[in-house]
XYZ file of C-alpha atoms in Angstrom:
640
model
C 20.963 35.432 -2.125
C 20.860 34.175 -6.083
C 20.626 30.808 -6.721
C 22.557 29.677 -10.298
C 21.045 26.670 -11.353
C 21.170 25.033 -14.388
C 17.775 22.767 -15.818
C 17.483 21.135 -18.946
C 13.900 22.091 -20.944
C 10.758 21.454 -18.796
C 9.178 19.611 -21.563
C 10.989 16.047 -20.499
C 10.316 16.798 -16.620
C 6.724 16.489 -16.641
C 5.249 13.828 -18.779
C 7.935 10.917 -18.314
C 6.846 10.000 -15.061
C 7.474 6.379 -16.003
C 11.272 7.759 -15.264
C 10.389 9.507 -12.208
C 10.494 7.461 -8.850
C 8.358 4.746 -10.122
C 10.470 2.245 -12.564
C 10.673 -0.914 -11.528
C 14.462 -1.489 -10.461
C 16.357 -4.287 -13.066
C 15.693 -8.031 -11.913
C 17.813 -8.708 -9.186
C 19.659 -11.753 -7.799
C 18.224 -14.512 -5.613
C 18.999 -14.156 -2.044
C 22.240 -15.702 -1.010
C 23.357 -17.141 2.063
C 26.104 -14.302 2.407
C 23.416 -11.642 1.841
C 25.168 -10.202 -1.158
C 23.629 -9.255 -4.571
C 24.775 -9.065 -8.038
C 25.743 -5.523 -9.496
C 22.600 -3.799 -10.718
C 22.911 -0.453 -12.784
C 22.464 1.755 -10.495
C 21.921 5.914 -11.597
C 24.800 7.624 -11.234
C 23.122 10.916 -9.856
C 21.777 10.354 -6.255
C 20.113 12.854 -4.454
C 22.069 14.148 -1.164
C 21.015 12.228 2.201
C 20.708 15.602 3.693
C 19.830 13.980 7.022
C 23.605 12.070 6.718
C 24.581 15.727 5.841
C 23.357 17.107 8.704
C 24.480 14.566 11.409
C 27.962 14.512 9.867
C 28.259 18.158 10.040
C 27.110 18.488 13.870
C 29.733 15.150 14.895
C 32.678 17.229 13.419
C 31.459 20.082 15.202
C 31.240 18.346 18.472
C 34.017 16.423 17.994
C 36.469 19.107 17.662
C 35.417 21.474 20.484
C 34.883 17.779 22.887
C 37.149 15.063 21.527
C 35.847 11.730 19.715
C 32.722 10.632 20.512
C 32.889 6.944 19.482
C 30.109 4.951 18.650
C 27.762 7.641 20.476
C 24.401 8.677 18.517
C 23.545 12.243 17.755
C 19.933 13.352 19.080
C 19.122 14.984 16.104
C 15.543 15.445 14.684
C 13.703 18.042 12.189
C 12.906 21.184 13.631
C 9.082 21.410 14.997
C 7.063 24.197 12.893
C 6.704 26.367 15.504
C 10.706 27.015 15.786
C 12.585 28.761 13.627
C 15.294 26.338 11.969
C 15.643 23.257 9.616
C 17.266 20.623 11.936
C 17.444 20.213 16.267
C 20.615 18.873 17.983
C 19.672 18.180 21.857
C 22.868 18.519 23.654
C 22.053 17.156 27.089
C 23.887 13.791 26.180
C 26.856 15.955 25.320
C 26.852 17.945 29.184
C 29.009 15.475 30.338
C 31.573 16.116 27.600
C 31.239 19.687 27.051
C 30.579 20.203 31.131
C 28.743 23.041 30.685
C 24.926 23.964 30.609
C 22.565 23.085 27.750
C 22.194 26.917 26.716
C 26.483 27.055 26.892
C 26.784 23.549 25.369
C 24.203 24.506 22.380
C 25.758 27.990 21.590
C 29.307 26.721 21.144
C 28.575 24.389 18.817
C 26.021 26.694 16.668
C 29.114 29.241 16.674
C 31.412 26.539 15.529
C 29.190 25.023 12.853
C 28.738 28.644 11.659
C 31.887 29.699 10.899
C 32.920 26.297 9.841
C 30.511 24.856 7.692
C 29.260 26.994 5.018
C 25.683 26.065 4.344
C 24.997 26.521 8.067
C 23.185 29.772 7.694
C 22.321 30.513 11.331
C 21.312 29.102 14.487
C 19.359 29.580 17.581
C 18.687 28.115 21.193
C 16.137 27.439 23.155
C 17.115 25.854 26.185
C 19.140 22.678 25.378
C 18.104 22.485 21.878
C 20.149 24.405 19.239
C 18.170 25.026 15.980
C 19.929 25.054 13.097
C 19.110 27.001 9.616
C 20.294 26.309 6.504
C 21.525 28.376 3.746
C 19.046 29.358 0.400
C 22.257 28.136 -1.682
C 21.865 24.795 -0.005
C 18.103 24.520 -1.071
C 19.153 25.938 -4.108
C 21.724 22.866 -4.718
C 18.903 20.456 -3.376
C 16.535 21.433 -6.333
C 18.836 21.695 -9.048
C 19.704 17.775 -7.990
C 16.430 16.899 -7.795
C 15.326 18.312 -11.068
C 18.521 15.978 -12.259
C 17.974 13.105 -10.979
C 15.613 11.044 -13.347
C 14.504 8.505 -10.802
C 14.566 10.849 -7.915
C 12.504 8.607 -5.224
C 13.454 5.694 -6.128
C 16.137 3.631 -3.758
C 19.230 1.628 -5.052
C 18.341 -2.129 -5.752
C 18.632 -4.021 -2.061
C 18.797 -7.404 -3.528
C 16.009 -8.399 -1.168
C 13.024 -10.304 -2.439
C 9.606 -9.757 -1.229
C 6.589 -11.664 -1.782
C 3.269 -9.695 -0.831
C -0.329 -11.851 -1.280
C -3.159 -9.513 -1.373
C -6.955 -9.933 -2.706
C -7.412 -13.735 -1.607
C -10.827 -13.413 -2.900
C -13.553 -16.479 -2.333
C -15.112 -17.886 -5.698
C -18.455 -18.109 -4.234
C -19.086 -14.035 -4.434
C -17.941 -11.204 -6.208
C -15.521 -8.254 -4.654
C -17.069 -6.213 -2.458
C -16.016 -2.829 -0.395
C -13.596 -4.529 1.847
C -11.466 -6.719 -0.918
C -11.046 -2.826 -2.665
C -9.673 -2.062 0.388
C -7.241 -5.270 0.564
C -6.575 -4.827 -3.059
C -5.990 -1.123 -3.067
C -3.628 -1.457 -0.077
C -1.885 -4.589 -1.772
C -1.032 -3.224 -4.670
C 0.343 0.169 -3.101
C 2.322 -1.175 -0.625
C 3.859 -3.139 -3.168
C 4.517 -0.405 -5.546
C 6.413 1.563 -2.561
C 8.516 -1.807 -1.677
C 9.558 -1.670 -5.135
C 10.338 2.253 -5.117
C 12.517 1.078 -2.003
C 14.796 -0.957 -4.071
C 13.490 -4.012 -3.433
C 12.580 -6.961 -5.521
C 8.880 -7.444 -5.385
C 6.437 -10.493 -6.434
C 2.713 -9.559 -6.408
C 0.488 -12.769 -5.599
C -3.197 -13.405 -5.504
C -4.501 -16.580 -3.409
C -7.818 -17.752 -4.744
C -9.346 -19.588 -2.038
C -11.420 -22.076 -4.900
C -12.168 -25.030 -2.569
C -13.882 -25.628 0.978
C -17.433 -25.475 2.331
C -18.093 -22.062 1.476
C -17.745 -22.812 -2.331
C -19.714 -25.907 -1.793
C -22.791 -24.091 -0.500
C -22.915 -21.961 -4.008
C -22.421 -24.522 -6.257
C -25.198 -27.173 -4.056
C -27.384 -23.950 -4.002
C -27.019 -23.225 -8.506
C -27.602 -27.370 -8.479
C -30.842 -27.399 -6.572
C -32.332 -24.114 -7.636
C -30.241 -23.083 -11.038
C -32.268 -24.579 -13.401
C -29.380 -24.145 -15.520
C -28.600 -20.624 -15.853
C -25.951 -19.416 -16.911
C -24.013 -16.013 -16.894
C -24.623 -15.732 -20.803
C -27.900 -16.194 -20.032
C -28.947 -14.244 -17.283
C -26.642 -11.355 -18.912
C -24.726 -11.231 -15.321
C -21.539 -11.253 -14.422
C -20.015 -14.687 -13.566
C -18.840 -13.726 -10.188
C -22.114 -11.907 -9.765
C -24.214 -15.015 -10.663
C -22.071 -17.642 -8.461
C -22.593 -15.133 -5.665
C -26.766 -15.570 -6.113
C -26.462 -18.827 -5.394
C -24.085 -18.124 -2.208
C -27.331 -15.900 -0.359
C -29.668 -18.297 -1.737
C -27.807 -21.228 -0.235
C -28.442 -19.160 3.192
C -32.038 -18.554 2.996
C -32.675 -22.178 2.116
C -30.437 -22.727 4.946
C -32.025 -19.996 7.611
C -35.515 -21.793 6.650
C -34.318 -25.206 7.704
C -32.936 -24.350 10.704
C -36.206 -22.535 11.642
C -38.240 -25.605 10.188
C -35.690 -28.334 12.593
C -36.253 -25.414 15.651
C -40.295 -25.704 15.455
C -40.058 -29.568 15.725
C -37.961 -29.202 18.754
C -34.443 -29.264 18.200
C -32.171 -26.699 19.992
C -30.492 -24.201 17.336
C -27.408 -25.724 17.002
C -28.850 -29.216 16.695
C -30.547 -27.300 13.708
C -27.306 -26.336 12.475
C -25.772 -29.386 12.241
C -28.988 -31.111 11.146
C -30.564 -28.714 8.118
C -30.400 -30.971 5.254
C -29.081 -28.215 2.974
C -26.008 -28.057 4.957
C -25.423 -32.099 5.044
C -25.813 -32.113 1.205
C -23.045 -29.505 1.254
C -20.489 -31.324 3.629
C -21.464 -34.268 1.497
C -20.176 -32.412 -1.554
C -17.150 -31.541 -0.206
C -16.182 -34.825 0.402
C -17.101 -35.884 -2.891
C -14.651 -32.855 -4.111
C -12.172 -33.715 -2.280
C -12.617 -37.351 -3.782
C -12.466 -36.115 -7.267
C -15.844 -37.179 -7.889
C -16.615 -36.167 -11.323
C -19.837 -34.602 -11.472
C -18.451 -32.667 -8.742
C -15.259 -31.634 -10.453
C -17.251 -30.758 -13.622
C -19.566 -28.194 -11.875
C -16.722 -26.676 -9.621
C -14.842 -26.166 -12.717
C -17.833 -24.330 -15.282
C -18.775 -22.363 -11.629
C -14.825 -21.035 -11.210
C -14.338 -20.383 -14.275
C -17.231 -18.198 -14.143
C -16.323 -15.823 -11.296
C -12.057 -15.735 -12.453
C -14.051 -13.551 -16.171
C -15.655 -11.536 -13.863
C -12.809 -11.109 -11.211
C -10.240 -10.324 -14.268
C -12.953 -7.244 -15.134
C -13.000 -5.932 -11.891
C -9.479 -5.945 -11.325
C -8.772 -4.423 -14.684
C -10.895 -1.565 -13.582
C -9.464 -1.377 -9.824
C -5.988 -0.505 -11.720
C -4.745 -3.967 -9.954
C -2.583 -6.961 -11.016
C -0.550 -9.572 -9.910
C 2.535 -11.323 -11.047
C 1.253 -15.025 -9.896
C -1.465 -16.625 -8.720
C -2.032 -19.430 -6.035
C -5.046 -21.607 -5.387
C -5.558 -23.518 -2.740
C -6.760 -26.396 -4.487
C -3.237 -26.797 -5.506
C -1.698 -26.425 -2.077
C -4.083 -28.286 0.280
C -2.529 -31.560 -0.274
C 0.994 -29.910 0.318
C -0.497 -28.726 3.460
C -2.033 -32.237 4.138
C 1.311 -33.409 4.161
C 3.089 -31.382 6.400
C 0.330 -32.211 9.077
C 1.435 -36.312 7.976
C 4.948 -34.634 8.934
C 3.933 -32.905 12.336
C 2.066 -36.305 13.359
C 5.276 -38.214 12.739
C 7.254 -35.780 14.773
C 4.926 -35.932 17.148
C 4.292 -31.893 17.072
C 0.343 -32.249 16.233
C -1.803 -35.166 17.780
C -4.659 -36.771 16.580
C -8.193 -37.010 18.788
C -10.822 -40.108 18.752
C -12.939 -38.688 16.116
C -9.860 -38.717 13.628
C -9.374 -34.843 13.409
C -5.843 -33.649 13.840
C -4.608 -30.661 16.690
C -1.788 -29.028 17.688
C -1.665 -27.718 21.274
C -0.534 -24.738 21.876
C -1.698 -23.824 25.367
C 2.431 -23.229 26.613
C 2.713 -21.228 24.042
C -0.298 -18.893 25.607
C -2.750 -20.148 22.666
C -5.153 -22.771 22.651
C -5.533 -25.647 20.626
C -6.044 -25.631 16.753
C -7.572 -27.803 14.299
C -5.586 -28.706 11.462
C -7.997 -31.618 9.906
C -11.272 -32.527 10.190
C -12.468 -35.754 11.439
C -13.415 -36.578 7.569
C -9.968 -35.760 6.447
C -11.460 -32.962 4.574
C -8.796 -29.769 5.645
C -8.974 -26.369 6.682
C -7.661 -22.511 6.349
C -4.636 -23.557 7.984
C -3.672 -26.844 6.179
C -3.761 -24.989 2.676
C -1.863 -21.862 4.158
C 1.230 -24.073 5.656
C 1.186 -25.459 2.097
C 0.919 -22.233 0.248
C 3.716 -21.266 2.682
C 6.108 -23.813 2.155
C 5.592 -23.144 -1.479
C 6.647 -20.313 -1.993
C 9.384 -19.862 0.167
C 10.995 -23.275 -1.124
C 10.446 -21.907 -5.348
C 11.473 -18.318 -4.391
C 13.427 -17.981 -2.194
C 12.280 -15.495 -0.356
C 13.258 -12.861 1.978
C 10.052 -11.560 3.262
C 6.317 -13.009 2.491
C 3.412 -10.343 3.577
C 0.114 -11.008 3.957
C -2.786 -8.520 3.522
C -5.458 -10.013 5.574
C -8.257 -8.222 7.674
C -7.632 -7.963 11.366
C -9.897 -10.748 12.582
C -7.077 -12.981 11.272
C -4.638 -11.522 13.587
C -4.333 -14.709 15.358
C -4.668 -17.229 12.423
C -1.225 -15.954 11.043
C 0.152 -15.932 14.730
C -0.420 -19.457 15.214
C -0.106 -19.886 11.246
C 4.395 -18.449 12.068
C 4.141 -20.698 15.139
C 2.763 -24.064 13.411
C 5.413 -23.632 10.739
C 8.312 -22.883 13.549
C 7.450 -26.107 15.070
C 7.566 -28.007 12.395
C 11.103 -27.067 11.851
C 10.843 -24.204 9.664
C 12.107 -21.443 11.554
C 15.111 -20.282 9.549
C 11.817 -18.431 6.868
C 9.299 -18.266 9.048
C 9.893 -15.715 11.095
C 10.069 -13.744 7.913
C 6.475 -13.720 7.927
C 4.926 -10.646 8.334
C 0.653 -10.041 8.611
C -0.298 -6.484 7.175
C -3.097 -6.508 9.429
C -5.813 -3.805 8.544
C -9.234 -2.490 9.783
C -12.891 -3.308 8.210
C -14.383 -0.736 6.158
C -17.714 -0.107 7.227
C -20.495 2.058 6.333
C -22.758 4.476 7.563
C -25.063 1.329 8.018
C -22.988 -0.430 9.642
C -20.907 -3.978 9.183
C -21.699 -5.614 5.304
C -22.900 -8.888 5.431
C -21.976 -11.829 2.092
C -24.436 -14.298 2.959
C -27.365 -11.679 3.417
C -26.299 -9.972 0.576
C -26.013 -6.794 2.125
C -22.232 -5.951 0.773
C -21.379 -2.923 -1.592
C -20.579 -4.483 -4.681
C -17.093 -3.659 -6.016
C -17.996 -3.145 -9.742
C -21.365 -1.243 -8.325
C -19.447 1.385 -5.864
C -16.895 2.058 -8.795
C -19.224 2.798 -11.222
C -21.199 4.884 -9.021
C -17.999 6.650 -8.180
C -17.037 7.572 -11.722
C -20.894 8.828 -12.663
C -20.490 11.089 -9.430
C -17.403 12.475 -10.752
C -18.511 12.826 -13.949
C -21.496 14.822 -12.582
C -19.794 16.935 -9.556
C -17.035 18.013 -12.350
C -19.895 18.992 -15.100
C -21.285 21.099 -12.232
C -18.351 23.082 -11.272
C -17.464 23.401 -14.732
C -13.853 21.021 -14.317
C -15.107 19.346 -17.723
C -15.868 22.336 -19.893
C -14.373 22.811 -23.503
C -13.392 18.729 -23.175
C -14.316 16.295 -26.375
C -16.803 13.162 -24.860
C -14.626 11.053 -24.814
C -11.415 13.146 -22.771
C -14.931 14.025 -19.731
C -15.295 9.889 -19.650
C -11.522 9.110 -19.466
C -11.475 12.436 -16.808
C -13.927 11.464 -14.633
C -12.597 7.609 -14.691
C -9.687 9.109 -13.509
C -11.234 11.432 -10.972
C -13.975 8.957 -9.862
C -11.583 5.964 -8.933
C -8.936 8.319 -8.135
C -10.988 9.865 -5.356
C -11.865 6.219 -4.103
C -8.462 5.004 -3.535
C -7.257 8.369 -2.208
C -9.933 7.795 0.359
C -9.358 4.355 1.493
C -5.731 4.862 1.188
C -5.029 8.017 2.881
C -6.147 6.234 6.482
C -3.972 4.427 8.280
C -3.982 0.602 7.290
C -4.891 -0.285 11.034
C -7.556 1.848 11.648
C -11.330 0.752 10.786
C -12.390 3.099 8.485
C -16.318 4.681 7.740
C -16.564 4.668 3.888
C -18.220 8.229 2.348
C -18.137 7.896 -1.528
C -19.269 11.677 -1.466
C -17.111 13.356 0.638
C -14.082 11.095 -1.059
C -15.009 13.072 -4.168
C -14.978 16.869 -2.974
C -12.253 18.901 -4.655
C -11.573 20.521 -1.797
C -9.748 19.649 1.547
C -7.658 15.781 1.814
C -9.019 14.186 -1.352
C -7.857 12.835 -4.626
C -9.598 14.689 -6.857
C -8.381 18.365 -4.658
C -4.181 16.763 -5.372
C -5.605 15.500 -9.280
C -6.747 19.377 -9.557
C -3.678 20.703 -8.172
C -1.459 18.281 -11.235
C -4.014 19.411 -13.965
C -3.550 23.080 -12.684
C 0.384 22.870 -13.293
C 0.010 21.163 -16.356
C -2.168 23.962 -17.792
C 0.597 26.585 -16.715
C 3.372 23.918 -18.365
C 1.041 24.617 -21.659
C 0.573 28.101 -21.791
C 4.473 28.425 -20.926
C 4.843 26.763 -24.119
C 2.497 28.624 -25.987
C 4.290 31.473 -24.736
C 7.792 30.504 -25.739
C 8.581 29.921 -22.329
C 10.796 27.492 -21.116
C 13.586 26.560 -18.239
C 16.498 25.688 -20.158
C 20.041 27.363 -19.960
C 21.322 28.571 -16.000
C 18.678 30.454 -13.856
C 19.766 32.820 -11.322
C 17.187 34.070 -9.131
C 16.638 34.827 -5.004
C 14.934 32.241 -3.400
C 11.702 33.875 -1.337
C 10.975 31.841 1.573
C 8.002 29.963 0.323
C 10.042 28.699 -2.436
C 12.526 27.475 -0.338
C 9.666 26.006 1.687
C 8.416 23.877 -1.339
C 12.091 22.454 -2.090
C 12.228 21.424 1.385
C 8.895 19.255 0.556
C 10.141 18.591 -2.402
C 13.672 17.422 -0.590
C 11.526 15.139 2.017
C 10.225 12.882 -0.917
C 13.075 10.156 -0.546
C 12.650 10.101 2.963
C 8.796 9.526 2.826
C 8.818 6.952 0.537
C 11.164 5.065 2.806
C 8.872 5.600 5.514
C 5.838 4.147 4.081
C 8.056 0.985 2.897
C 8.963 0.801 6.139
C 5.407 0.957 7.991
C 3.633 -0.644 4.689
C 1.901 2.283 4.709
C 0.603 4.336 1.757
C -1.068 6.659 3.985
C 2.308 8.550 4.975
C 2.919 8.724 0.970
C -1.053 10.383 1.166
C -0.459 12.898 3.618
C 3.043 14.329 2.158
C 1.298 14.650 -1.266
C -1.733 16.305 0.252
C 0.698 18.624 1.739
C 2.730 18.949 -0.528
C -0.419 20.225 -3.505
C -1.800 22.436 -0.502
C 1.543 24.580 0.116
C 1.412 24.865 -3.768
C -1.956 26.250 -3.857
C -1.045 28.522 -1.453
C 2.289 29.741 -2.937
C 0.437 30.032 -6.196
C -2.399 31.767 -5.072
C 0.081 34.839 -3.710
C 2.771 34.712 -6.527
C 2.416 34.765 -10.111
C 4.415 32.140 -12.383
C 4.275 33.401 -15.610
C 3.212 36.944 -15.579
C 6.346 37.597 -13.059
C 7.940 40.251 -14.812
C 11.537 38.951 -14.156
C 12.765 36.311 -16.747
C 14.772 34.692 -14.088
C 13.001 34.043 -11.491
C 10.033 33.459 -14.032
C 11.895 30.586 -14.967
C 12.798 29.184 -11.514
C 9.276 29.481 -10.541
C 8.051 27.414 -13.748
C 10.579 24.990 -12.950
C 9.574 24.721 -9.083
C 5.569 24.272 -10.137
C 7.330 21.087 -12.682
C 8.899 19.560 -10.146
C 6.170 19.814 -7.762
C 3.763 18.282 -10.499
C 6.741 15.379 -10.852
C 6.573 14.752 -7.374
C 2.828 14.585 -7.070
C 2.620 12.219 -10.043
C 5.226 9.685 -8.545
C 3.634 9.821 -5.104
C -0.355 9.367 -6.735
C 1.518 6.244 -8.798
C 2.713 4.458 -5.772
C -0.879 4.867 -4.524
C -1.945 2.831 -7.825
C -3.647 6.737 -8.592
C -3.939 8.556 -12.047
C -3.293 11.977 -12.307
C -4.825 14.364 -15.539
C -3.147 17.206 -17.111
C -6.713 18.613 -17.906
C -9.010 18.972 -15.555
């Protein structure tokens, strides 16, 4: 069958892909207590829900040959790959209607929907299950609206406001392997919110005060002798996190020291003088002592230059940031609060609990004896914060999975305390450690992979894998550096991102970079490879403008139905906060390309038409890949 489709010139397909699934929707309203939002400008073209499609068409089927069927839900589902078809009823909840056996039950309705609904090509059955197959004019329609619509991917505005914290790095050490996995799958997850219509505030919490930070800055004071990060020609970050592993050895020594004169280990502990100074410290902080102040100040403002470069180069940002130095007292309060209700309880030593042992927890501390607080303090603080200036809808957290119950009692402290109307609208992205070949990576013994280390390393890999298979050749100097940036970070993220958030994951910086098989750099190739045939199309006088009528062969019709899944996808991963679904279609999406490529020619076909139509598939293809690689925070080249 010919298709007739008309496209407008390839040239403004391709290389706007700020228009293409990833523009941030206009601002949108607060949230309202009616749940309504103000009118938003909203595209006129939208791309057919052809799942909508589908179940509309079957109903009307059923309905006519069984009567109404109410509120009852169609079992319908996409037809598995070994079938033949597009879409699967299963008509065993419609026996009892139709009273007659699945084969009877299926056939009757394919033979209706046949003759009665045009694009319904064919059908087949296999026991209860009718397979349906849809016409090449209704693929045909599919593409040409998909090469129309501008922000194809990209949902209506929902009015809904999300909040999603991700980084929360410590000031006493720089990023390592595991914050570029927090930060990678931050900043996606929030990209695909916002490609689902919503409203989406990107937050960093810097957790600047408590013991931890202590232990750096007492370590730089007793064995610093003043230096500085212009000085030592490091990194602030890197410098502050020095002191952090020598605080430990100092500390380790101590304890072995209190150990040989008799004391148990955790009398040690508790005794090491290191660690007293430190707690000592802390108090003072928290007293506003100035000397204190002063050095926690220089020390910070150290380790935020060096966080900003390492972001920079991560591809990350944020739209506000938190520090808990500015919400502990909040939190503070809200403990005064709880004691006054009478929801926490205070203990002889002065520290402050809440039980929750009928709630199947245990107890939690919420202050110290001291007064000095904790995690939890500054997080019901930082919680109440945001939700009251706001006004959220949803707050997610991307926090490592050994804080799986910190933000379960963290929902439950805040419910308690009367603030269950917003709290349940709490949500933990919880996700799995990344560990290495060497196992677990340890701050304090400095054993971590260094963020601004493992990125560089990843880009001189790149630059050195591409050189060898000859991906870099005829390039200026300076298009091979920005090239292998791209490849060498984009084959990082790919890697981290393309497993599921949940899982732990074993990090292998060079398998991430092969160009072959489920890797960044093999979907970056597949981009620059389409671009190349956009350029010689041009060079050529080629282009896609005007109608196009050309037969469809089933591998083309294959890649529109990819190409038609996109929408669907993206809502997936919003709703699963996963980027790894958005991974896996784009993997599969570049390896059905190669393949159609590799057995049909684009532009030495000898037919103008379906020359044309198969330019314009391979742009829309490279469109699609470039949106999904952008809501993985990913770069794509056009050379490669």
């Amino acid at each position: 069958m010919k298709i007739f489709c008309i496209f407008a010139d390839y040239k403004s397909w391709l290389c706007d892909g700020e228009a293409f699934g990833s523009k941030d929707q206009p601002p949108t309203d607060k949230r309202k207590a009616t749940g309504k939002q103000k009118d938003n400008k909203i595209p006129l073209f939208r791309f057919m829900n052809i799942d909508n499609f589908i179940s509309d068409a079957v109903r009307r089927a059923a309905e006519a040959l069984y009567g109404s069927l109410g509120d009852e839900q169609l079992q319908i589902q996409k037809t598995r790959k070994e079938f033949e078809g597009d879409y699967t009823l299963v008509t065993f909840p419609l026996l009892r209607r139709s009273r007659k056996s699945p084969e009877a039950t299926a056939t009757e309705i394919g033979e209706y929907m046949v003759a009665n609904t045009p694009e319904i090509k064919s059908f087949n059955v296999i026991k209860g299950f009718l397979n349906l197959t849809l016409d090449a004019s209704f693929w045909g329609a599919r593409f040409e609206e998909i090469a129309a619509d501008k922000q194809f991917g990209q949902a209506p505005a929902t009015g809904r406001t999300i909040m999603i914290e991700y980084s929360s790095p410590n000031t006493n050490k720089p990023l390592h392997l595991g914050h570029i996995r927090n930060n990678l799958l931050g900043y996606s997850v929030a990209q695909i919110l916002k490609a689902n219509g919503h409203n989406v505030i990107k937050v960093n919490l810097v957790n600047d005060r408590g013991i931890h930070i202590c232990k750096s800055m007492l370590a730089w004071k007793l064995y610093g002798g003043g230096e500085t990060p212009e000085s030592s020609g490091m990194k602030g970050d890197h410098l502050v996190g020095k002191y952090y592993v020598e605080f430990d050895k100092h500390y380790k020594a101590q304890i072995k020291e209190l150990m040989a004169a008799g004391q148990s280990e955790d009398e040690a502990k508790k005794n090491a003088p290191i660690i007293l100074q430190a707690q000592e410290m802390l108090r003072k902080w928290e007293a506003k002592d100035p000397e204190v102040y002063a050095l926690w100040e220089m020390m910070n403002g150290w380790v935020y230059k060096g966080f900003d470069v390492t972001y920079k180069a991560l591809g990350v940002n944020f739209d506000k940031i938190y520090y808990e130095s500015q919400t502990y007292l909040l939190g503070k309060s809200l403990v005064e609060e709880g004691l006054k209700k009478g929801v926490f309880y205070r203990r002889d030593d002065n520290s402050v609990w809440i039980d929750l042992t009928q709630d199947g927890l245990d107890e939690k501390l919420l202050l110290r004896g001291d007064g000095t607080s904790v995690y939890m303090t500054q997080d019901l603080g930082t919680a109440y914060r945001r939700f009251e200036d706001n006004k959220l809808d949803d707050m997610i957290y991307v926090v490592g999975n050994e804080q799986n119950y910190h933000f379960q009692v963290l929902k439950l402290v805040l419910k308690k305390l009367g603030y269950a109307d917003w709290s349940d609208h709490i949500t933990h992205l919880s996700y799995g450690m990344v560990e290495l070949p060497e196992g677990k990576m340890k701050s304090r013994e400095g054993t971590v992979v260094d963020a601004d280390d493992l990125m560089a390393d990843m880009v001189t890999t790149a630059r050195e894998m591409s050189t060898e298979l000859g991906k870099l050749d005829g390039c200026s100097e300076q298009e091979a550096d920005a090239i292998s940036t791209m490849v060498g970070l984009g084959a990082l993220k790919y890697f981290i991102l393309k497993v599921d958030p949940k899982k732990t994951m074993l990090f292998d910086p060079r398998e991430s970079i092969d160009f072959n098989g489920n890797t960044g750099p093999f979907i970056q190739y597949t981009h620059a490879r389409i671009c190349s045939i956009r350029r010689k199309a041009e060079e050529a006088g080629i282009s896609t403008e005007g109608t196009i009528s050309a037969e469809y062969l089933p591998e083309e019709i294959a890649l529109i139905k990819m190409l038609a899944d996109y929408p669907s996808v993206v809502a997936s991963a919003g709703e699963n906060f996963s980027p790894s679904i958005i991974g896996a279609y784009v993997y599969e999406l570049a390896k059905q390309f190669n393949g159609y490529y590799h057995d049909h020619s684009i532009l030495k076909e000898s037919d103008e038409q379906v020359r044309k139509m198969r330019l314009a598939l391979a742009l829309q293809v490279a469109r699609v890949i470039r949106s999904g690689m952008k809501l993985m925070g990913i770069d794509v080249p056009e050379r490669m």
